């Protein structure tokens, strides 16, 4: 059976005064029913852009240049906004990055959860408020708190509220964009446990986005590693952790301390993420890669299957070939 979500060659650009930003190029991944996929990579690598494109909520200057998004058998890229509205929130929803800080400070939390239910499900106010109470309890908050204001909630509780809102219309897939960033470590673990419990109880599929691989380790079956808009590696989470193939993944895995191992200081990957207006020629990671050789700056490695379910885009592996027609430096296209 086809996966719940199938993304193929998704390519997204932003038009800016300074030029075209190649935010995502050639992203391909699947999310199976009830399964969690992790999207990881440093800041600016295109995680949020990918998520917004799936929801068809890119900002006005962003567009899907090519590629396809198939969700529950429907092709989302060509959909009219009116048809997309029948899917967005109801079948696929998102906890936006940083959203817990954007709750309306002067409106009671229950009202804020109820509003999208009134809007999307055409429910009356009493029914929506009752559902808001059920949703609060589902995310571990007493319904007695329905009449409280956001400032009466801790950061972790506000994030629970955002998760409750994403679940309001009973979606099949929830995207959580950096759901635990800015929360302290104890609270991070509680929110991740909550997401895991909801996934099991509601049989939800999830896309969990984080710049921190350790956040994805226990939650996601599969992980896709992005860098500068490109997919560097993908596979089963455990395989990526125990035997990272791509030098960028190796850097990311080394960049956080192993909670089970000796307390080494994390070793950051030297250098910076490149400009996505004029990305480096060849492999986008080559300027920061300690293994780079001539070919890496001249030709772009294709994301190739190294083992069943395991893909990497790196010339260190003989199976990896060039992306056809893309051996010229991208900057000169
Ligand atoms: N509306 C926009 N206009 C122009 N460029 C944009 C816009 N939104 C994002 N970008 C650029 O697209 C690239 C990808 O950004 P994105 O927000 O998807 O990264 P991210 O992986 O989510 O990063 P973070 O970890 O910081 O959230 C970045 O270079 C960013 O500056
Ligand atoms: Mg982001």
mmCIF file of C-alpha atoms and ligand atoms in Angstrom:
data_model
loop_
_atom_site.group_PDB
_atom_site.id
_atom_site.type_symbol
_atom_site.label_atom_id
_atom_site.label_comp_id
_atom_site.label_asym_id
_atom_site.label_seq_id
_atom_site.Cartn_x
_atom_site.Cartn_y
_atom_site.Cartn_z
ATOM 1 C CA UNK A 1 0.000 0.000 0.000
ATOM 2 C CA UNK A 2 1.198 3.517 -0.741
ATOM 3 C CA UNK A 3 2.539 5.551 2.184
ATOM 4 C CA UNK A 4 0.215 8.132 3.781
ATOM 5 C CA UNK A 5 2.481 10.933 2.580
ATOM 6 C CA UNK A 6 4.786 10.646 -0.415
ATOM 7 C CA UNK A 7 6.995 13.602 -1.229
ATOM 8 C CA UNK A 8 9.020 13.462 -4.434
ATOM 9 C CA UNK A 9 11.628 15.920 -5.713
ATOM 10 C CA UNK A 10 10.017 18.792 -3.807
ATOM 11 C CA UNK A 11 11.784 21.995 -4.792
ATOM 12 C CA UNK A 12 10.937 25.372 -3.274
ATOM 13 C CA UNK A 13 12.214 28.864 -4.001
ATOM 14 C CA UNK A 14 11.718 32.273 -2.447
ATOM 15 C CA UNK A 15 11.937 35.407 -4.531
ATOM 16 C CA UNK A 16 13.763 38.194 -2.733
ATOM 17 C CA UNK A 17 15.302 41.527 -3.724
ATOM 18 C CA UNK A 18 18.728 39.936 -3.346
ATOM 19 C CA UNK A 19 17.867 37.052 -5.697
ATOM 20 C CA UNK A 20 16.228 33.626 -5.736
ATOM 21 C CA UNK A 21 16.659 31.666 -2.491
ATOM 22 C CA UNK A 22 16.955 27.930 -3.290
ATOM 23 C CA UNK A 23 15.440 26.916 0.052
ATOM 24 C CA UNK A 24 14.627 23.257 -0.709
ATOM 25 C CA UNK A 25 15.823 21.202 -3.651
ATOM 26 C CA UNK A 26 14.773 17.678 -4.531
ATOM 27 C CA UNK A 27 13.342 16.620 -1.147
ATOM 28 C CA UNK A 28 11.890 13.095 -1.304
ATOM 29 C CA UNK A 29 10.535 11.117 1.620
ATOM 30 C CA UNK A 30 7.620 8.960 2.759
ATOM 31 C CA UNK A 31 5.633 8.934 5.965
ATOM 32 C CA UNK A 32 3.742 5.731 6.678
ATOM 33 C CA UNK A 33 0.467 5.666 8.583
ATOM 34 C CA UNK A 34 1.095 5.903 12.321
ATOM 35 C CA UNK A 35 4.823 6.408 11.827
ATOM 36 C CA UNK A 36 7.093 9.296 12.839
ATOM 37 C CA UNK A 37 9.623 10.798 10.462
ATOM 38 C CA UNK A 38 12.291 13.171 11.757
ATOM 39 C CA UNK A 39 13.600 16.099 9.726
ATOM 40 C CA UNK A 40 16.924 17.341 11.036
ATOM 41 C CA UNK A 41 19.607 19.807 10.037
ATOM 42 C CA UNK A 42 21.159 23.085 11.093
ATOM 43 C CA UNK A 43 19.264 26.355 11.139
ATOM 44 C CA UNK A 44 18.306 27.602 7.681
ATOM 45 C CA UNK A 45 18.522 24.225 5.915
ATOM 46 C CA UNK A 46 14.877 24.264 4.791
ATOM 47 C CA UNK A 47 12.982 22.278 7.432
ATOM 48 C CA UNK A 48 10.243 24.829 8.088
ATOM 49 C CA UNK A 49 9.972 25.639 4.383
ATOM 50 C CA UNK A 50 9.367 21.947 3.645
ATOM 51 C CA UNK A 51 6.706 21.782 6.385
ATOM 52 C CA UNK A 52 4.902 24.902 5.171
ATOM 53 C CA UNK A 53 4.901 23.598 1.608
ATOM 54 C CA UNK A 54 3.254 20.329 2.761
ATOM 55 C CA UNK A 55 0.483 22.397 4.363
ATOM 56 C CA UNK A 56 0.410 24.659 1.267
ATOM 57 C CA UNK A 57 1.088 27.607 3.572
ATOM 58 C CA UNK A 58 4.257 29.057 2.028
ATOM 59 C CA UNK A 59 4.618 32.817 2.406
ATOM 60 C CA UNK A 60 3.650 34.957 -0.599
ATOM 61 C CA UNK A 61 7.189 35.055 -2.003
ATOM 62 C CA UNK A 62 7.658 31.279 -1.835
ATOM 63 C CA UNK A 63 6.622 28.771 -4.481
ATOM 64 C CA UNK A 64 6.862 25.088 -5.247
ATOM 65 C CA UNK A 65 8.952 24.990 -8.408
ATOM 66 C CA UNK A 66 8.672 21.263 -9.044
ATOM 67 C CA UNK A 67 7.944 17.982 -7.353
ATOM 68 C CA UNK A 68 4.901 16.278 -5.940
ATOM 69 C CA UNK A 69 3.189 15.791 -2.590
ATOM 70 C CA UNK A 70 0.798 12.889 -2.389
ATOM 71 C CA UNK A 71 -1.281 12.662 0.774
ATOM 72 C CA UNK A 72 -3.742 9.813 1.349
ATOM 73 C CA UNK A 73 -3.727 9.236 -2.403
ATOM 74 C CA UNK A 74 -4.383 12.858 -3.358
ATOM 75 C CA UNK A 75 -1.935 15.093 -5.122
ATOM 76 C CA UNK A 76 -1.632 18.336 -3.111
ATOM 77 C CA UNK A 77 0.532 20.565 -5.306
ATOM 78 C CA UNK A 78 -2.091 21.263 -7.982
ATOM 79 C CA UNK A 79 -4.991 21.616 -5.500
ATOM 80 C CA UNK A 80 -7.035 24.801 -5.468
ATOM 81 C CA UNK A 81 -7.063 26.615 -2.141
ATOM 82 C CA UNK A 82 -10.718 25.670 -1.586
ATOM 83 C CA UNK A 83 -9.915 21.939 -1.869
ATOM 84 C CA UNK A 84 -6.790 22.332 0.246
ATOM 85 C CA UNK A 85 -8.948 23.820 2.996
ATOM 86 C CA UNK A 86 -10.768 20.512 3.294
ATOM 87 C CA UNK A 87 -7.439 18.830 4.091
ATOM 88 C CA UNK A 88 -5.545 21.435 6.078
ATOM 89 C CA UNK A 89 -6.139 21.059 9.862
ATOM 90 C CA UNK A 90 -8.704 18.307 9.266
ATOM 91 C CA UNK A 91 -6.376 15.690 7.848
ATOM 92 C CA UNK A 92 -2.958 17.251 8.156
ATOM 93 C CA UNK A 93 -2.058 19.828 10.771
ATOM 94 C CA UNK A 94 0.975 21.598 12.116
ATOM 95 C CA UNK A 95 2.338 22.916 15.392
ATOM 96 C CA UNK A 96 4.144 25.955 14.033
ATOM 97 C CA UNK A 97 7.696 26.740 15.096
ATOM 98 C CA UNK A 98 7.566 29.173 18.025
ATOM 99 C CA UNK A 99 3.751 29.132 18.068
ATOM 100 C CA UNK A 100 3.446 28.697 21.831
ATOM 101 C CA UNK A 101 4.602 32.298 22.127
ATOM 102 C CA UNK A 102 1.933 33.551 19.765
ATOM 103 C CA UNK A 103 -1.150 32.661 21.822
ATOM 104 C CA UNK A 104 -3.369 35.711 22.209
ATOM 105 C CA UNK A 105 -2.505 37.104 25.674
ATOM 106 C CA UNK A 106 -5.941 38.647 26.255
ATOM 107 C CA UNK A 107 -8.092 35.673 25.271
ATOM 108 C CA UNK A 108 -8.887 32.696 27.480
ATOM 109 C CA UNK A 109 -7.093 29.514 26.441
ATOM 110 C CA UNK A 110 -10.333 27.526 26.026
ATOM 111 C CA UNK A 111 -11.668 30.104 23.568
ATOM 112 C CA UNK A 112 -8.469 29.949 21.557
ATOM 113 C CA UNK A 113 -8.707 26.181 21.248
ATOM 114 C CA UNK A 114 -12.419 26.365 20.463
ATOM 115 C CA UNK A 115 -12.119 28.956 17.704
ATOM 116 C CA UNK A 116 -10.583 26.744 14.991
ATOM 117 C CA UNK A 117 -13.150 24.044 15.851
ATOM 118 C CA UNK A 118 -15.961 26.541 15.275
ATOM 119 C CA UNK A 119 -14.278 27.658 12.053
ATOM 120 C CA UNK A 120 -13.319 24.327 10.517
ATOM 121 C CA UNK A 121 -16.019 22.025 11.841
ATOM 122 C CA UNK A 122 -18.858 24.503 11.872
ATOM 123 C CA UNK A 123 -19.489 23.590 15.533
ATOM 124 C CA UNK A 124 -21.471 25.849 17.858
ATOM 125 C CA UNK A 125 -19.694 27.550 20.720
ATOM 126 C CA UNK A 126 -20.779 25.133 23.496
ATOM 127 C CA UNK A 127 -19.834 22.027 21.533
ATOM 128 C CA UNK A 128 -16.478 23.571 20.611
ATOM 129 C CA UNK A 129 -15.729 24.525 24.234
ATOM 130 C CA UNK A 130 -16.566 21.027 25.408
ATOM 131 C CA UNK A 131 -14.257 19.628 22.747
ATOM 132 C CA UNK A 132 -11.582 22.146 23.865
ATOM 133 C CA UNK A 133 -11.865 20.717 27.400
ATOM 134 C CA UNK A 134 -11.521 17.156 26.079
ATOM 135 C CA UNK A 135 -8.469 18.200 24.065
ATOM 136 C CA UNK A 136 -6.853 19.859 27.095
ATOM 137 C CA UNK A 137 -7.299 16.640 29.058
ATOM 138 C CA UNK A 138 -5.907 14.636 26.140
ATOM 139 C CA UNK A 139 -2.661 16.651 26.381
ATOM 140 C CA UNK A 140 -2.530 16.318 30.180
ATOM 141 C CA UNK A 141 -4.079 19.603 31.372
ATOM 142 C CA UNK A 142 -7.193 19.758 33.540
ATOM 143 C CA UNK A 143 -10.289 21.177 31.838
ATOM 144 C CA UNK A 144 -10.601 23.464 34.878
ATOM 145 C CA UNK A 145 -7.960 25.582 33.167
ATOM 146 C CA UNK A 146 -10.181 26.414 30.150
ATOM 147 C CA UNK A 147 -10.865 29.898 31.482
ATOM 148 C CA UNK A 148 -7.237 30.740 32.234
ATOM 149 C CA UNK A 149 -5.147 33.154 30.192
ATOM 150 C CA UNK A 150 -1.882 32.119 28.457
ATOM 151 C CA UNK A 151 0.306 33.951 31.031
ATOM 152 C CA UNK A 152 -1.074 31.604 33.711
ATOM 153 C CA UNK A 153 0.471 28.676 31.817
ATOM 154 C CA UNK A 154 4.108 27.559 31.832
ATOM 155 C CA UNK A 155 6.008 27.211 28.544
ATOM 156 C CA UNK A 156 5.493 23.457 28.531
ATOM 157 C CA UNK A 157 1.748 23.874 29.117
ATOM 158 C CA UNK A 158 1.464 26.431 26.323
ATOM 159 C CA UNK A 159 3.161 23.957 24.004
ATOM 160 C CA UNK A 160 0.607 21.333 25.130
ATOM 161 C CA UNK A 161 -2.127 23.803 24.196
ATOM 162 C CA UNK A 162 -0.621 24.205 20.716
ATOM 163 C CA UNK A 163 -0.531 20.418 20.332
ATOM 164 C CA UNK A 164 -4.171 20.249 21.461
ATOM 165 C CA UNK A 165 -5.079 22.803 18.789
ATOM 166 C CA UNK A 166 -3.302 20.783 16.105
ATOM 167 C CA UNK A 167 -5.380 17.745 17.146
ATOM 168 C CA UNK A 168 -8.688 19.612 17.222
ATOM 169 C CA UNK A 169 -10.059 18.212 13.968
ATOM 170 C CA UNK A 170 -8.654 14.697 14.379
ATOM 171 C CA UNK A 171 -5.936 14.762 11.687
ATOM 172 C CA UNK A 172 -4.100 11.711 10.339
ATOM 173 C CA UNK A 173 -0.757 13.524 10.182
ATOM 174 C CA UNK A 174 0.678 16.154 12.513
ATOM 175 C CA UNK A 175 3.802 18.145 11.727
ATOM 176 C CA UNK A 176 5.577 19.426 14.852
ATOM 177 C CA UNK A 177 8.144 22.094 13.953
ATOM 178 C CA UNK A 178 10.768 22.409 16.705
ATOM 179 C CA UNK A 179 8.192 21.461 19.370
ATOM 180 C CA UNK A 180 10.674 21.397 22.241
ATOM 181 C CA UNK A 181 13.124 24.135 21.305
ATOM 182 C CA UNK A 182 13.356 26.794 24.034
ATOM 183 C CA UNK A 183 11.968 24.439 26.684
ATOM 184 C CA UNK A 184 14.206 23.137 29.433
ATOM 185 C CA UNK A 185 15.418 19.559 29.230
ATOM 186 C CA UNK A 186 12.941 18.040 31.724
ATOM 187 C CA UNK A 187 10.006 19.669 29.960
ATOM 188 C CA UNK A 188 11.394 18.634 26.557
ATOM 189 C CA UNK A 189 11.251 15.007 27.650
ATOM 190 C CA UNK A 190 7.652 15.423 28.860
ATOM 191 C CA UNK A 191 6.515 16.970 25.570
ATOM 192 C CA UNK A 192 8.258 14.245 23.558
ATOM 193 C CA UNK A 193 6.596 11.610 25.761
ATOM 194 C CA UNK A 194 3.254 13.290 25.164
ATOM 195 C CA UNK A 195 3.741 13.256 21.380
ATOM 196 C CA UNK A 196 4.729 9.604 21.542
ATOM 197 C CA UNK A 197 1.662 8.715 23.636
ATOM 198 C CA UNK A 198 -0.672 10.619 21.303
ATOM 199 C CA UNK A 199 0.849 8.914 18.304
ATOM 200 C CA UNK A 200 0.144 5.498 19.785
ATOM 201 C CA UNK A 201 -3.315 6.315 21.162
ATOM 202 C CA UNK A 202 -4.578 8.167 18.109
ATOM 203 C CA UNK A 203 -2.589 6.183 15.532
ATOM 204 C CA UNK A 204 -1.170 9.448 14.224
ATOM 205 C CA UNK A 205 1.560 9.882 11.680
ATOM 206 C CA UNK A 206 4.029 12.608 12.580
ATOM 207 C CA UNK A 207 6.775 14.679 11.091
ATOM 208 C CA UNK A 208 8.990 15.888 13.879
ATOM 209 C CA UNK A 209 11.346 18.715 13.010
ATOM 210 C CA UNK A 210 14.408 19.573 15.062
ATOM 211 C CA UNK A 211 17.885 20.991 14.590
ATOM 212 C CA UNK A 212 18.841 18.676 17.476
ATOM 213 C CA UNK A 213 19.181 15.043 16.421
ATOM 214 C CA UNK A 214 18.925 13.799 19.997
ATOM 215 C CA UNK A 215 15.317 15.057 20.119
ATOM 216 C CA UNK A 216 14.437 12.705 17.265
ATOM 217 C CA UNK A 217 16.362 9.705 18.551
ATOM 218 C CA UNK A 218 13.676 8.033 20.645
ATOM 219 C CA UNK A 219 10.637 9.283 18.779
ATOM 220 C CA UNK A 220 11.191 8.732 15.058
ATOM 221 C CA UNK A 221 11.570 5.492 13.116
ATOM 222 C CA UNK A 222 13.048 7.293 10.125
ATOM 223 C CA UNK A 223 15.154 10.423 9.847
ATOM 224 C CA UNK A 224 15.974 12.655 6.899
ATOM 225 C CA UNK A 225 19.027 14.884 7.252
ATOM 226 C CA UNK A 226 18.915 18.172 5.352
ATOM 227 C CA UNK A 227 21.684 20.620 4.631
ATOM 228 C CA UNK A 228 21.364 23.867 2.674
ATOM 229 C CA UNK A 229 18.055 22.729 1.190
ATOM 230 C CA UNK A 230 19.344 19.321 0.069
ATOM 231 C CA UNK A 231 18.818 15.880 1.522
ATOM 232 C CA UNK A 232 22.181 14.510 2.632
ATOM 233 C CA UNK A 233 21.114 11.208 4.120
ATOM 234 C CA UNK A 234 18.043 9.282 5.174
ATOM 235 C CA UNK A 235 17.289 5.996 6.821
ATOM 236 C CA UNK A 236 16.252 4.258 10.020
ATOM 237 C CA UNK A 237 17.062 6.453 13.008
ATOM 238 C CA UNK A 238 19.151 3.830 14.782
ATOM 239 C CA UNK A 239 21.237 3.128 11.653
ATOM 240 C CA UNK A 240 21.925 6.832 11.216
ATOM 241 C CA UNK A 241 23.029 7.162 14.818
ATOM 242 C CA UNK A 242 25.179 4.083 15.051
ATOM 243 C CA UNK A 243 26.680 4.269 11.561
ATOM 244 C CA UNK A 244 26.255 7.728 10.008
ATOM 245 C CA UNK A 245 27.439 7.605 6.387
ATOM 246 C CA UNK A 246 27.405 11.209 5.240
ATOM 247 C CA UNK A 247 30.170 13.415 6.709
ATOM 248 C CA UNK A 248 27.478 15.978 7.568
ATOM 249 C CA UNK A 249 25.474 13.388 9.527
ATOM 250 C CA UNK A 250 28.716 12.291 11.201
ATOM 251 C CA UNK A 251 29.230 15.924 12.233
ATOM 252 C CA UNK A 252 25.664 16.249 13.545
ATOM 253 C CA UNK A 253 25.869 13.000 15.500
ATOM 254 C CA UNK A 254 29.160 14.208 16.996
ATOM 255 C CA UNK A 255 27.672 17.611 17.760
ATOM 256 C CA UNK A 256 25.629 16.507 20.724
ATOM 257 C CA UNK A 257 26.847 14.676 23.801
ATOM 258 C CA UNK A 258 25.948 11.014 24.133
ATOM 259 C CA UNK A 259 23.854 10.750 27.277
ATOM 260 C CA UNK A 260 24.993 7.158 27.758
ATOM 261 C CA UNK A 261 28.680 7.760 27.052
ATOM 262 C CA UNK A 262 31.418 9.843 28.652
ATOM 263 C CA UNK A 263 30.590 13.528 28.978
ATOM 264 C CA UNK A 264 32.545 14.788 25.989
ATOM 265 C CA UNK A 265 32.090 18.362 24.884
ATOM 266 C CA UNK A 266 30.092 18.411 21.667
ATOM 267 C CA UNK A 267 32.236 19.184 18.659
ATOM 268 C CA UNK A 268 30.506 21.666 16.366
ATOM 269 C CA UNK A 269 30.945 21.329 12.608
ATOM 270 C CA UNK A 270 33.392 24.077 11.587
ATOM 271 C CA UNK A 271 32.188 26.701 9.101
ATOM 272 C CA UNK A 272 28.784 28.156 8.297
ATOM 273 C CA UNK A 273 25.735 27.229 6.272
ATOM 274 C CA UNK A 274 26.216 28.757 2.785
ATOM 275 C CA UNK A 275 24.052 31.386 1.116
ATOM 276 C CA UNK A 276 21.096 29.736 -0.572
ATOM 277 C CA UNK A 277 21.042 32.491 -3.196
ATOM 278 C CA UNK A 278 24.371 31.345 -4.628
ATOM 279 C CA UNK A 279 25.066 27.925 -3.109
ATOM 280 C CA UNK A 280 28.497 26.315 -3.584
ATOM 281 C CA UNK A 281 29.116 24.322 -6.761
ATOM 282 C CA UNK A 282 29.043 20.524 -6.624
ATOM 283 C CA UNK A 283 28.082 19.083 -3.244
ATOM 284 C CA UNK A 284 26.716 21.945 -1.120
ATOM 285 C CA UNK A 285 28.525 20.563 1.927
ATOM 286 C CA UNK A 286 31.988 20.340 0.305
ATOM 287 C CA UNK A 287 33.359 23.670 1.682
ATOM 288 C CA UNK A 288 32.885 22.331 5.234
ATOM 289 C CA UNK A 289 33.680 18.695 4.596
ATOM 290 C CA UNK A 290 36.945 17.296 5.890
ATOM 291 C CA UNK A 291 36.839 14.490 3.322
ATOM 292 C CA UNK A 292 36.187 16.691 0.262
ATOM 293 C CA UNK A 293 38.199 15.940 -2.892
ATOM 294 C CA UNK A 294 38.198 17.493 -6.387
ATOM 295 C CA UNK A 295 35.069 15.829 -7.653
ATOM 296 C CA UNK A 296 33.010 17.188 -4.730
ATOM 297 C CA UNK A 297 33.350 20.790 -5.919
ATOM 298 C CA UNK A 298 32.722 19.936 -9.579
ATOM 299 C CA UNK A 299 29.816 17.529 -9.524
ATOM 300 C CA UNK A 300 26.752 17.029 -7.383
ATOM 301 C CA UNK A 301 26.301 13.617 -5.757
ATOM 302 C CA UNK A 302 22.919 11.966 -6.229
ATOM 303 C CA UNK A 303 20.983 10.700 -3.209
ATOM 304 C CA UNK A 304 21.583 6.974 -3.787
ATOM 305 C CA UNK A 305 20.532 3.831 -1.996
ATOM 306 C CA UNK A 306 23.513 2.384 -0.081
ATOM 307 C CA UNK A 307 21.482 -0.382 1.551
ATOM 308 C CA UNK A 308 17.742 -1.115 1.641
ATOM 309 C CA UNK A 309 16.044 1.965 3.114
ATOM 310 C CA UNK A 310 19.344 3.786 3.515
ATOM 311 C CA UNK A 311 20.253 6.662 1.206
ATOM 312 C CA UNK A 312 23.133 9.131 1.144
ATOM 313 C CA UNK A 313 24.414 11.772 -1.270
ATOM 314 C CA UNK A 314 28.188 11.549 -1.000
ATOM 315 C CA UNK A 315 30.977 10.525 -3.395
ATOM 316 C CA UNK A 316 32.738 8.656 -0.581
ATOM 317 C CA UNK A 317 30.455 5.776 -1.481
ATOM 318 C CA UNK A 318 31.077 4.126 -4.835
ATOM 319 C CA UNK A 319 27.343 3.518 -5.378
ATOM 320 C CA UNK A 320 26.752 7.268 -5.502
ATOM 321 C CA UNK A 321 26.692 8.854 -8.941
ATOM 322 C CA UNK A 322 26.247 12.405 -10.183
ATOM 323 C CA UNK A 323 22.893 14.088 -10.474
ATOM 324 C CA UNK A 324 22.415 14.005 -14.263
ATOM 325 C CA UNK A 325 22.694 17.423 -15.843
ATOM 326 C CA UNK A 326 23.681 19.058 -12.623
ATOM 327 C CA UNK A 327 27.433 18.786 -12.707
ATOM 328 C CA UNK A 328 27.795 22.493 -13.483
ATOM 329 C CA UNK A 329 28.187 24.831 -10.521
ATOM 330 C CA UNK A 330 24.697 25.727 -9.316
ATOM 331 C CA UNK A 331 25.660 29.376 -8.883
ATOM 332 C CA UNK A 332 26.115 29.793 -12.625
ATOM 333 C CA UNK A 333 22.810 28.269 -13.670
HETATM 334 N N1 LIG B 1 9.837 34.191 3.252
HETATM 335 C C1 LIG B 1 11.129 33.975 2.963
HETATM 336 N N2 LIG B 1 11.760 34.755 2.044
HETATM 337 C C2 LIG B 1 13.047 34.530 1.708
HETATM 338 N N3 LIG B 1 13.795 33.562 2.215
HETATM 339 C C3 LIG B 1 13.233 32.763 3.138
HETATM 340 C C4 LIG B 1 11.872 32.921 3.563
HETATM 341 N N4 LIG B 1 11.593 31.981 4.494
HETATM 342 C C5 LIG B 1 12.729 31.258 4.642
HETATM 343 N N5 LIG B 1 13.702 31.715 3.842
HETATM 344 C C6 LIG B 1 15.062 31.173 3.686
HETATM 345 O O1 LIG B 1 14.950 29.815 3.303
HETATM 346 C C7 LIG B 1 15.962 29.040 3.906
HETATM 347 C C8 LIG B 1 15.344 27.913 4.709
HETATM 348 O O2 LIG B 1 14.674 28.455 5.835
HETATM 349 P P1 LIG B 1 13.833 27.583 6.860
HETATM 350 O O3 LIG B 1 13.119 28.513 7.756
HETATM 351 O O4 LIG B 1 13.035 26.601 6.089
HETATM 352 O O5 LIG B 1 14.984 26.833 7.645
HETATM 353 P P2 LIG B 1 14.880 25.902 8.940
HETATM 354 O O6 LIG B 1 15.643 24.657 8.604
HETATM 355 O O7 LIG B 1 13.488 25.761 9.379
HETATM 356 O O8 LIG B 1 15.730 26.732 10.012
HETATM 357 P P3 LIG B 1 15.533 26.882 11.614
HETATM 358 O O9 LIG B 1 16.213 25.679 12.235
HETATM 359 O O10 LIG B 1 16.260 28.139 11.927
HETATM 360 O O11 LIG B 1 14.086 26.946 11.905
HETATM 361 C C9 LIG B 1 16.801 30.013 4.747
HETATM 362 O O12 LIG B 1 17.905 30.432 3.969
HETATM 363 C C10 LIG B 1 15.841 31.154 4.983
HETATM 364 O O13 LIG B 1 16.545 32.369 5.152
HETATM 365 MG MG1 LIG B 2 12.490 26.264 11.064
#
